Coordinates of N, CA and C in Angstrom, one line a residue:
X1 N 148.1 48.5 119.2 CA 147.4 48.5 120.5 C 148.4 48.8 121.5
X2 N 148.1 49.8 122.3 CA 148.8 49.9 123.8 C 148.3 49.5 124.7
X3 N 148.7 48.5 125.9 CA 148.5 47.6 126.8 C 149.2 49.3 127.7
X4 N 148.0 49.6 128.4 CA 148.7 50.4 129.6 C 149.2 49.7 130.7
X5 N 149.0 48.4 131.1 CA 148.9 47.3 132.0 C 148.9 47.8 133.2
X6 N 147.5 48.8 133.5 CA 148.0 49.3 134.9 C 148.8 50.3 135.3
X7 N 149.9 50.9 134.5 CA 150.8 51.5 134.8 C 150.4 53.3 134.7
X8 N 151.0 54.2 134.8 CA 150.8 55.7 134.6 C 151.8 56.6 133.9
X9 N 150.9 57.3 132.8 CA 152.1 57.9 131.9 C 151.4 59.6 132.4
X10 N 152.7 60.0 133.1 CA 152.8 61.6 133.2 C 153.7 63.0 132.8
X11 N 153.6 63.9 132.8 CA 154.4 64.9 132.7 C 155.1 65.0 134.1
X12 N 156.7 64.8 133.8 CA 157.9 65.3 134.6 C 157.6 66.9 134.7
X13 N 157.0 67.9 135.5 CA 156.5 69.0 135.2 C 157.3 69.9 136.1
X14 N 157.4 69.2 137.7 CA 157.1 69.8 138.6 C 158.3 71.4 138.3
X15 N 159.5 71.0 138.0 CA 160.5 71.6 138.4 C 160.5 73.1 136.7
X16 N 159.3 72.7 136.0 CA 159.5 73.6 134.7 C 159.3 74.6 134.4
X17 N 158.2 75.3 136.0 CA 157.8 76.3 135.8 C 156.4 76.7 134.8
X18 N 156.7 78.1 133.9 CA 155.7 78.3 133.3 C 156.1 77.5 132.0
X19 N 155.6 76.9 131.0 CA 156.1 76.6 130.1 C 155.5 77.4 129.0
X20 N 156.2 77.5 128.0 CA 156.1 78.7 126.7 C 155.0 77.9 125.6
X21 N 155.1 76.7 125.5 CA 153.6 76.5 125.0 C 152.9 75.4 125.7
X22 N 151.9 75.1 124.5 CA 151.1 73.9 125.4 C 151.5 72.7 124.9
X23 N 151.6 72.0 125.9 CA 152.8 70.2 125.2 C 151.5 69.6 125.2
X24 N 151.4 68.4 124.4 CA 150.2 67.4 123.7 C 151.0 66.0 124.3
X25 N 150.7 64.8 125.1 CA 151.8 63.9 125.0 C 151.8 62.7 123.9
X26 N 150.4 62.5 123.1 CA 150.6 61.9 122.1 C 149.6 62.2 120.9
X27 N 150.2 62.3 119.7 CA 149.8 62.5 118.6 C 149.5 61.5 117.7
X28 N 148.1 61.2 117.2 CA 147.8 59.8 116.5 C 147.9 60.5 114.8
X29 N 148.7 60.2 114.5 CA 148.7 60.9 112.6 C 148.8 59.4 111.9
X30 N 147.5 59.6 111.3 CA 146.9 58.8 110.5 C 146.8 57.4 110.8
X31 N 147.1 57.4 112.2 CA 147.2 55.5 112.6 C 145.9 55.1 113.0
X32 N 145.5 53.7 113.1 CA 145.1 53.3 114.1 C 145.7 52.7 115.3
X33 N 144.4 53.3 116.4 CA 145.4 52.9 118.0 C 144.3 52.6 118.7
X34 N 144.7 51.3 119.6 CA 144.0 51.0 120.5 C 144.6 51.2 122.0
X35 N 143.6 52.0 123.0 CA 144.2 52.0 124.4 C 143.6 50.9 125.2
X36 N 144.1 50.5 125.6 CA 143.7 49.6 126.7 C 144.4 49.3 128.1
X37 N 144.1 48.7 128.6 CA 145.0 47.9 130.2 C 145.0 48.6 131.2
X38 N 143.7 49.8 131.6 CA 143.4 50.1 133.0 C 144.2 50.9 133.6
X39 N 144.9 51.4 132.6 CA 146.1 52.2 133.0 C 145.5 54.0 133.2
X40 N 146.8 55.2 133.6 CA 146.5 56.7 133.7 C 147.4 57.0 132.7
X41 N 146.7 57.9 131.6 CA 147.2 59.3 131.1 C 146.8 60.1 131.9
X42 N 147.6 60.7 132.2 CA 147.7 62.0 133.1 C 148.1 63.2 132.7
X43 N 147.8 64.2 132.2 CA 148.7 65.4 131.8 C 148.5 66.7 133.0
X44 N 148.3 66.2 133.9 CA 148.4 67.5 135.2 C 150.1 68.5 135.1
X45 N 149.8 69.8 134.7 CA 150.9 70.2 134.2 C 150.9 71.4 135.7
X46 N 150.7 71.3 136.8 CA 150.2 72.6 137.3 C 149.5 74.0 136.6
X47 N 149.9 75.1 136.4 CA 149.1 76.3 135.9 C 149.2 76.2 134.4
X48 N 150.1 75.1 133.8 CA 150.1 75.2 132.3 C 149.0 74.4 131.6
X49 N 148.6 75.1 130.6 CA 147.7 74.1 129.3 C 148.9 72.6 129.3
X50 N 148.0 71.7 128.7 CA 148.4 70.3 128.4 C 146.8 69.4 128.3
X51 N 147.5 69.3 126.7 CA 146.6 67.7 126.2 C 147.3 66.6 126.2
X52 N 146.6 66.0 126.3 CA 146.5 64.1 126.5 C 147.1 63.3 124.9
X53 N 145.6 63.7 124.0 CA 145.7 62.9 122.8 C 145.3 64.1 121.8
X54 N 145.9 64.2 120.5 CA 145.5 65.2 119.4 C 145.4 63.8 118.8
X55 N 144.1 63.9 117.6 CA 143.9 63.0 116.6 C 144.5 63.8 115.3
X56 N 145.1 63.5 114.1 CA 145.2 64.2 113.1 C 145.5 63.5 111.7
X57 N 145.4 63.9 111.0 CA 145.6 63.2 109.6 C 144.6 61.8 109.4
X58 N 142.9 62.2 109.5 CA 142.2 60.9 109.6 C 142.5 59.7 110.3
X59 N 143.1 60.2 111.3 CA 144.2 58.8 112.7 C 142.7 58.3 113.4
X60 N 142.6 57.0 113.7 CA 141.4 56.7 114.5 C 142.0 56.2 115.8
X61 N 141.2 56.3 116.8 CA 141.8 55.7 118.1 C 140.4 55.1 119.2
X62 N 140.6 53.6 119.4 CA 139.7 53.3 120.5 C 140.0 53.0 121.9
X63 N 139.1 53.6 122.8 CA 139.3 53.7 124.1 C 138.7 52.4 124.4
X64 N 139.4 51.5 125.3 CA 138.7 50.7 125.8 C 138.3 50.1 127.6
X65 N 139.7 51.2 127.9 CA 140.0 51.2 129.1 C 140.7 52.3 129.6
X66 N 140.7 52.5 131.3 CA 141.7 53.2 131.8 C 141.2 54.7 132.4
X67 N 142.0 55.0 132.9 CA 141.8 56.8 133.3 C 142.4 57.7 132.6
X68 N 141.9 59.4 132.0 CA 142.3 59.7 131.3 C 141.4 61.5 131.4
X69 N 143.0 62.0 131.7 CA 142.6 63.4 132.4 C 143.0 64.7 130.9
X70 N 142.5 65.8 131.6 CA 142.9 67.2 130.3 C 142.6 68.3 130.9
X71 N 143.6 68.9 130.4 CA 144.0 70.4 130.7 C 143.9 71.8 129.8
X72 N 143.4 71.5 128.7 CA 142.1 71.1 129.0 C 140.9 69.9 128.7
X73 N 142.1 69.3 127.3 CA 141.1 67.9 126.6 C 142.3 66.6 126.9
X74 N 141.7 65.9 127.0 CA 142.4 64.6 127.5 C 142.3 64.0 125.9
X75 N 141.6 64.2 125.2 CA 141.7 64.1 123.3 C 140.4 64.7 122.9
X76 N 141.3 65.1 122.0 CA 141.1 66.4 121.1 C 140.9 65.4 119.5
X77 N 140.1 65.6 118.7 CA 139.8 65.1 117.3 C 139.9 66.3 116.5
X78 N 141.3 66.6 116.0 CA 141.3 67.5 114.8 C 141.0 67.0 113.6
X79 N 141.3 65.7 113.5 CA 140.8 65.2 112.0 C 141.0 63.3 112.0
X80 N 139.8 63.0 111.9 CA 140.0 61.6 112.0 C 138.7 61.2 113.6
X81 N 138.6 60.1 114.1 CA 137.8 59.3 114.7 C 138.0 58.3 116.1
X82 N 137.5 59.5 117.4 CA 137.6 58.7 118.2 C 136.5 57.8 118.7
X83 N 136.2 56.5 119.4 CA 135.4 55.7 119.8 C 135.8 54.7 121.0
X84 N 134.5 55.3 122.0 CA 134.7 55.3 123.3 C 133.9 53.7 123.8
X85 N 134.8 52.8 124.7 CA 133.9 51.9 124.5 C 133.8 51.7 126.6
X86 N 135.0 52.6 127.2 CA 134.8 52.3 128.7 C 135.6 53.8 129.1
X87 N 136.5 53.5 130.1 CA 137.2 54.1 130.6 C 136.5 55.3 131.2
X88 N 137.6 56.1 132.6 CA 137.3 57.2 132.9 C 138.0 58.8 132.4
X89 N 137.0 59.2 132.1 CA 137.7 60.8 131.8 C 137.3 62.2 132.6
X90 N 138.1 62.8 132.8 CA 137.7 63.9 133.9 C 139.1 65.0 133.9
X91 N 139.1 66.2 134.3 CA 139.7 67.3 134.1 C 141.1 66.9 135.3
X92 N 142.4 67.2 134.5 CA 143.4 67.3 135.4 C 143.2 67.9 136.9
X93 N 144.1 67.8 138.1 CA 143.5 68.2 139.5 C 144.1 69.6 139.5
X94 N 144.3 70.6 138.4 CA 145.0 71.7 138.7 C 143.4 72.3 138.3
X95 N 143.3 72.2 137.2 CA 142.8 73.0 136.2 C 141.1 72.6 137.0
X96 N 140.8 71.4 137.2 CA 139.5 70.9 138.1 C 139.6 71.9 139.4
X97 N 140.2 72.4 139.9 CA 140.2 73.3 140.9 C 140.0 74.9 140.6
X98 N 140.4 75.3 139.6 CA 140.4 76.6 139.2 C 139.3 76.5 138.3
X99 N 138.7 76.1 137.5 CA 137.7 76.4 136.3 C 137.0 74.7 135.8
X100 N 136.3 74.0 136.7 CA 135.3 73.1 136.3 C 134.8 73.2 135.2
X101 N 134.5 74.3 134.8 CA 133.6 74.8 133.8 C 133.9 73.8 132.2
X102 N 135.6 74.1 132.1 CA 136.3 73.5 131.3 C 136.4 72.5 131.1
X103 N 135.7 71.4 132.1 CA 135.3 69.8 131.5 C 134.5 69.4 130.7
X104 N 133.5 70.4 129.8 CA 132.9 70.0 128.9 C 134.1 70.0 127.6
X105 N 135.6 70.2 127.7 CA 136.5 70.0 126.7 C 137.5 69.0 126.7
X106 N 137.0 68.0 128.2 CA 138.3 66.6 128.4 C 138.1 66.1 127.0
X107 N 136.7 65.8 126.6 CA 136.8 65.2 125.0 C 136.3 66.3 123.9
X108 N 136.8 66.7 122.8 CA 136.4 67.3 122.1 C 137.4 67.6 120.5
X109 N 136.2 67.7 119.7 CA 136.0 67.6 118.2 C 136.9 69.4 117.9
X110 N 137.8 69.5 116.5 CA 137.9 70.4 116.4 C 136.7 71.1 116.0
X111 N 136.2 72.4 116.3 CA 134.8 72.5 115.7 C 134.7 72.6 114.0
X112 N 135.8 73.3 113.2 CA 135.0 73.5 112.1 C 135.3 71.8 111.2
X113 N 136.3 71.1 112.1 CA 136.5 69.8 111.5 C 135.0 69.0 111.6
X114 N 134.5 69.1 113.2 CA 133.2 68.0 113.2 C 132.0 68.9 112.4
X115 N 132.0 70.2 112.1 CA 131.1 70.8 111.3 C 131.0 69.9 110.2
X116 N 132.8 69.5 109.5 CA 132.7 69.1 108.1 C 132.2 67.7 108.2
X117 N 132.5 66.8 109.1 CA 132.5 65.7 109.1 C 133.7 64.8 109.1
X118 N 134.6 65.8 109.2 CA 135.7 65.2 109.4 C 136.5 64.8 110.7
X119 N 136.2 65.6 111.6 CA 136.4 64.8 113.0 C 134.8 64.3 113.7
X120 N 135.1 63.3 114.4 CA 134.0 62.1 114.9 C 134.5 61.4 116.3
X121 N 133.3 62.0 117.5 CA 133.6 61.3 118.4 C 132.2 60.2 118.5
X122 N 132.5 58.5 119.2 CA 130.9 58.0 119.4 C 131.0 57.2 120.9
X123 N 130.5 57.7 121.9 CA 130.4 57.3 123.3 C 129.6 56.1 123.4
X124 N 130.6 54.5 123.7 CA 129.4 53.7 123.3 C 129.5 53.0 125.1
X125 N 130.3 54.1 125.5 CA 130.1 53.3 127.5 C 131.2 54.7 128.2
X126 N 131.6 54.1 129.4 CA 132.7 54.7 129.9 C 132.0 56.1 131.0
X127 N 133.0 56.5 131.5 CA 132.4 57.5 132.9 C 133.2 58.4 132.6
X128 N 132.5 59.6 132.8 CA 132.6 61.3 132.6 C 132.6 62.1 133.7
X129 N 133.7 62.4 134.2 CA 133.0 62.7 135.5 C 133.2 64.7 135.2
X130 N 132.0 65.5 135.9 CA 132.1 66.4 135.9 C 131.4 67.2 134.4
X131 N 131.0 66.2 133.6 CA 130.8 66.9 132.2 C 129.8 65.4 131.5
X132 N 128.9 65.7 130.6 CA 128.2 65.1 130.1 C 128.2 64.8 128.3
X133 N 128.9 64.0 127.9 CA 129.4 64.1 126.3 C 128.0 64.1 125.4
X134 N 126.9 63.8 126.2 CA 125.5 64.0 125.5 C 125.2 65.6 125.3
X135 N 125.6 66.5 126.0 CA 124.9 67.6 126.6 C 125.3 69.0 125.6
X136 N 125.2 68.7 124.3 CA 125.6 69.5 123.8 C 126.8 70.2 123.3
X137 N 128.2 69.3 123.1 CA 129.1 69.1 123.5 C 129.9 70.4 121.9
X138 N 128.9 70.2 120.8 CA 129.4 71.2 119.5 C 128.1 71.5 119.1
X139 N 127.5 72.1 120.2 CA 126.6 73.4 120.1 C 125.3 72.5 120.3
X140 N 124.1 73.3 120.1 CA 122.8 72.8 120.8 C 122.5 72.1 119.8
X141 N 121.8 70.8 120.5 CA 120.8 69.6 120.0 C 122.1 68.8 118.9
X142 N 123.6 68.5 120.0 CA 124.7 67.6 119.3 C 125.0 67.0 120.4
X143 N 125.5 65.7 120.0 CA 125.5 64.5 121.1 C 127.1 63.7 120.5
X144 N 127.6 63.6 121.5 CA 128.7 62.7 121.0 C 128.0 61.1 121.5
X145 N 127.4 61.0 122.2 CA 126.5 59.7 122.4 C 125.3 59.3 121.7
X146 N 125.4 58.1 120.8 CA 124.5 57.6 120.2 C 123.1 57.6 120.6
X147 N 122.1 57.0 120.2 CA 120.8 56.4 120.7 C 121.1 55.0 120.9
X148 N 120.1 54.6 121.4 CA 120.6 52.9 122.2 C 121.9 53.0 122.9
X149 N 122.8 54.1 123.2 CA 123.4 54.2 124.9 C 122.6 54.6 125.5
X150 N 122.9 54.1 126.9 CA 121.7 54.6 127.9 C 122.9 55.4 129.3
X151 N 122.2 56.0 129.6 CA 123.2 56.8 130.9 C 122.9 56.2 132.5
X152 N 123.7 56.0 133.2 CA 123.7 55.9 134.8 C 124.2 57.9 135.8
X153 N 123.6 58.3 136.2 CA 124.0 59.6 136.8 C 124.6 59.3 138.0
X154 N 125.5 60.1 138.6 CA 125.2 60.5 139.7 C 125.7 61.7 140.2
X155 N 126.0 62.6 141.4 CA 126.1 63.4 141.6 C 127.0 64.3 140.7
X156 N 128.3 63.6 140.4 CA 129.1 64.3 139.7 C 129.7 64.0 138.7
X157 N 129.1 62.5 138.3 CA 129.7 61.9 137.0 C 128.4 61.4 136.1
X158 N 128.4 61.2 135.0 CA 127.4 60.1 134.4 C 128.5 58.9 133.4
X159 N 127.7 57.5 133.9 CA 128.2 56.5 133.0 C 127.3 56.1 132.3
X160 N 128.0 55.9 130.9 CA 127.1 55.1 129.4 C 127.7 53.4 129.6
X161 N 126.9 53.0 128.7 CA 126.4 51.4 128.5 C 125.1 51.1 127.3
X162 N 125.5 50.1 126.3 CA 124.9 49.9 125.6 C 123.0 49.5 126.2
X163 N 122.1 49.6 125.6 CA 120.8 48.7 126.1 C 120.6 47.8 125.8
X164 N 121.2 47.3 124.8 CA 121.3 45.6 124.0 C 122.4 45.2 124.4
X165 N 122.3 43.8 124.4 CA 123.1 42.4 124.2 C 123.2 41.6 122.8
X166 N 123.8 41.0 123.1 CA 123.8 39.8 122.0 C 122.9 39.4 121.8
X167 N 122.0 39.2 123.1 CA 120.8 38.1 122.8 C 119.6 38.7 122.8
X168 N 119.4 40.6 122.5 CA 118.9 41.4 122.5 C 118.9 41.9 121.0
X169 N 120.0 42.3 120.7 CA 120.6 43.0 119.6 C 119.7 42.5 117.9
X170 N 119.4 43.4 117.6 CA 118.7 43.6 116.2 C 120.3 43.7 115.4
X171 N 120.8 44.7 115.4 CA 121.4 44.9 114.7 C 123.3 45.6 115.4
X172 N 124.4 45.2 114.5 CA 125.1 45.3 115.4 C 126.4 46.1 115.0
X173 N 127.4 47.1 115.2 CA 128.2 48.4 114.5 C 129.6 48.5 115.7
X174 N 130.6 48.2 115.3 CA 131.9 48.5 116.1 C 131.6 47.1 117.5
X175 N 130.7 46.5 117.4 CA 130.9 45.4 118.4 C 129.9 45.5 119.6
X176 N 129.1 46.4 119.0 CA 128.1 47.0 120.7 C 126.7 46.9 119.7
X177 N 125.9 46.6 120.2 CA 124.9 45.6 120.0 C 123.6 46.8 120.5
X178 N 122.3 46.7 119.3 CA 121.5 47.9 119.3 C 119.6 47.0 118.7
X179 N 118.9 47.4 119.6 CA 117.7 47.0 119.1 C 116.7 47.6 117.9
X180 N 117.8 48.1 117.0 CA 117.0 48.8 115.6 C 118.2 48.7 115.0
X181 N 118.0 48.7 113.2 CA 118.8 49.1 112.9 C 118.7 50.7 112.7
X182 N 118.3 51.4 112.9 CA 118.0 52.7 112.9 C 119.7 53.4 114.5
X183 N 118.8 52.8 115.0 CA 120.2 53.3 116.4 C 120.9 52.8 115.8
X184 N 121.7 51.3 115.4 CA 122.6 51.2 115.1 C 123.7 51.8 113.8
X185 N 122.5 52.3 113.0 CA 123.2 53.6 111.9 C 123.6 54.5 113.0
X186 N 122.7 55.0 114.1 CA 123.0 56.7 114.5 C 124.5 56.2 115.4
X187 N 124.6 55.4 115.4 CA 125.8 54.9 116.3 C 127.5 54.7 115.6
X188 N 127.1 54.4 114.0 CA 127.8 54.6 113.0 C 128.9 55.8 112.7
X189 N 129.5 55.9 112.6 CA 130.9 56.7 112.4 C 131.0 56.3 110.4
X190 N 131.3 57.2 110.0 CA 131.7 57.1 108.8 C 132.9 55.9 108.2
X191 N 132.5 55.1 107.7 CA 133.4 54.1 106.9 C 133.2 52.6 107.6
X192 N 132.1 53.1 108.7 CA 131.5 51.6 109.6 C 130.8 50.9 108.5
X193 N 130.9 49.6 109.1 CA 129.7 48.6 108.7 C 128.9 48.2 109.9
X194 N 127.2 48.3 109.5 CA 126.5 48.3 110.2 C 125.8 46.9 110.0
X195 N 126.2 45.6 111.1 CA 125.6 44.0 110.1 C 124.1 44.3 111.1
X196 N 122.6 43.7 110.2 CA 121.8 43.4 110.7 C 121.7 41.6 110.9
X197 N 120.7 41.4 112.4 CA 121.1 40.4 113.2 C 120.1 39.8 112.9
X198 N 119.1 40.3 112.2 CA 117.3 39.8 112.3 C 117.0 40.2 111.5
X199 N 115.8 39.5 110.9 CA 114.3 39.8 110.4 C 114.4 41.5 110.8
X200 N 113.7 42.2 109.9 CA 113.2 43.5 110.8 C 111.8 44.0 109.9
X201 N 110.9 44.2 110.5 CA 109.7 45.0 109.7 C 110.0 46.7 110.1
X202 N 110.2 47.3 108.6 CA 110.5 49.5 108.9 C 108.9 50.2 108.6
X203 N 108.5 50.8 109.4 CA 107.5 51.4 109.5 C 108.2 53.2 108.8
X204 N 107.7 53.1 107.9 CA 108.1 54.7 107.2 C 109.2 54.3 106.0
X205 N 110.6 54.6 106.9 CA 112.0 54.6 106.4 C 113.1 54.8 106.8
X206 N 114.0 54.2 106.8 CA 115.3 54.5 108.0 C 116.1 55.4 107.0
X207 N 116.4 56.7 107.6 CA 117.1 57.5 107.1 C 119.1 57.5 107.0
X208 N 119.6 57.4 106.1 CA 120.6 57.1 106.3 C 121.9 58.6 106.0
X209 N 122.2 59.0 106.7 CA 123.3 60.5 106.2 C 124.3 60.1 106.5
X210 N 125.4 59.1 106.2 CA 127.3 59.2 106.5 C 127.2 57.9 105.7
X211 N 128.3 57.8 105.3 CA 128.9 57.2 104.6 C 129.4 55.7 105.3
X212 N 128.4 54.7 104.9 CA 128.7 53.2 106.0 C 128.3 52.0 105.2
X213 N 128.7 51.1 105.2 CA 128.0 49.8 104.8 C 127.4 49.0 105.5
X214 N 126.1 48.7 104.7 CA 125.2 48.1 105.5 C 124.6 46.3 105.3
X215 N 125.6 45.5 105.9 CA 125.7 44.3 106.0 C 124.5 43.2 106.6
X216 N 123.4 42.7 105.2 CA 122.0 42.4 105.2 C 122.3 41.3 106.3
X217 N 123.3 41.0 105.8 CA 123.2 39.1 107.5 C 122.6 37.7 106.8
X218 N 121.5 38.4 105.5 CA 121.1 37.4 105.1 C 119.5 37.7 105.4
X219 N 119.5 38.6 106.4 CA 118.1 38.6 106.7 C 117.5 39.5 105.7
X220 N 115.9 40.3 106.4 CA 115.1 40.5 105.3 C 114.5 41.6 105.9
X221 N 114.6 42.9 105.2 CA 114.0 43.9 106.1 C 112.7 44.3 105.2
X222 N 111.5 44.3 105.8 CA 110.3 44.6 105.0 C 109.9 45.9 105.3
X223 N 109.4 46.7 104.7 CA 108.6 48.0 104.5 C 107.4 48.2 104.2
X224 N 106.6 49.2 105.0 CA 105.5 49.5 104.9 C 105.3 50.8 103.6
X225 N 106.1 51.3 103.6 CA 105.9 52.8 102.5 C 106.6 52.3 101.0
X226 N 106.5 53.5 100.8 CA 107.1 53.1 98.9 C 108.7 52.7 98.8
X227 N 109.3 52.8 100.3 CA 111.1 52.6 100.3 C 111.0 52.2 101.5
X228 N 112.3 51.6 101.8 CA 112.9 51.6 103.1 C 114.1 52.0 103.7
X229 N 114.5 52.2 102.4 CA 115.6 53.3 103.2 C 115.9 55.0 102.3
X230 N 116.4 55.7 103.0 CA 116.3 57.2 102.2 C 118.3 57.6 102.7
X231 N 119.0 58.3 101.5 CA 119.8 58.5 101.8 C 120.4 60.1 101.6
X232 N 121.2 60.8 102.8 CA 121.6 62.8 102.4 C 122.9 62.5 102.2
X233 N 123.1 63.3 101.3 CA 124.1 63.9 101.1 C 125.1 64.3 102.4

């Protein structure tokens, strides 16, 4: 766990000119990491590329706090699992000035990795400013935000937040609390456990595709069809 405690981690840039590649400032290989303490990653490099965070070697990392800029990605998921639970993210002030466009990449999945399933981002709160991690983010009708987050808009940002509570919550996955267990699978990241909180009656069948365990609680989930749950490959 990193306690940012408030403080700010940047690139010494000013005096370097153009630089000959693109600097990353930190690399998660194969750990797990927690960010926290309200603090700035910052990678404003002036006219040069610069990332924030590369994920690699199945590394997982949770946001829970803080500000957190990219030039073009503030983290990047080559292989392994990020999960977002607050914080703000938005495009460095060089690159925000010259090409907005490029904030749909502050967060983002290597593509042919999240194809395989091997990189995973899951937005369960936190503020986006300039770019929307629901909106299509690795190609049409793909959401880095679950169901049962819900969005706040406003002109140039949107913020996520769970719709359940504790004293709402059917069913519950990484600590954020979901009124089905159905959301709370789509909310699921591979190698989660998903505990149910209640009784539940399934009308059809809850479909299940990634690889998770699913922790009964003790309760009792009843079905109307010939199954209640169905699982893909």
């Amino acid at each position: 766990t990193i306690d940012l405690n408030g403080k700010s981690i940047t690139w010494n840039y000013e005096n370097s000119g153009s630089l000959p590649t693109t600097p990353a400032m930190f690399s998660i290989n194969g750990a797990n990491v927690v960010l926290t303490g309200d603090g700035t990653i910052d990678v404003e490099a002036g006219n040069n590329g610069s990332y924030g965070i590369d994920i690699i070697n199945g590394g997982s990392l949770i946001i829970e706090s803080g500000t957190y800029t990219g030039a073009t990605s503030a983290v990047q998921v080559s292989d392994g699992q990020l999960k977002i639970y607050g914080g703000t993210f938005k495009q460095a002030a060089t690159i925000a000035s010259i090409d907005p466009d490029y904030a749909k990449y502050v967060i983002n999945c290597y593509d042919s990795a999240y194809k395989t399933g091997d990189a995973e981002i899951a937005v369960y709160g936190g503020t986006f400013v300039g770019f929307d991690p629901a909106d299509d983010p690795e190609g049409e009708g793909t959401s880095y935000v679950p169901s049962g987050i819900i969005a706040t808009t406003t002109t140039d940002a949107v913020t996520y937040r769970p719709e359940a509570d504790v004293s709402t919550g059917v069913a519950e996955v990484n600590g954020i609390y979901f009124d089905s267990l159905g959301k709370a699978l789509d909310a699921a990241l591979n190698g989660d456990t998903v505990t149910l909180l209640k009784d539940i009656n399934v009308s059809g069948y809850i479909l299940i595709n990634k690889n998770v365990t699913i922790d009964l609680g003790g309760n009792c989930v009843t079905g109307t069809g010939p199954y209640v749950f169905a699982s893909t490959s």
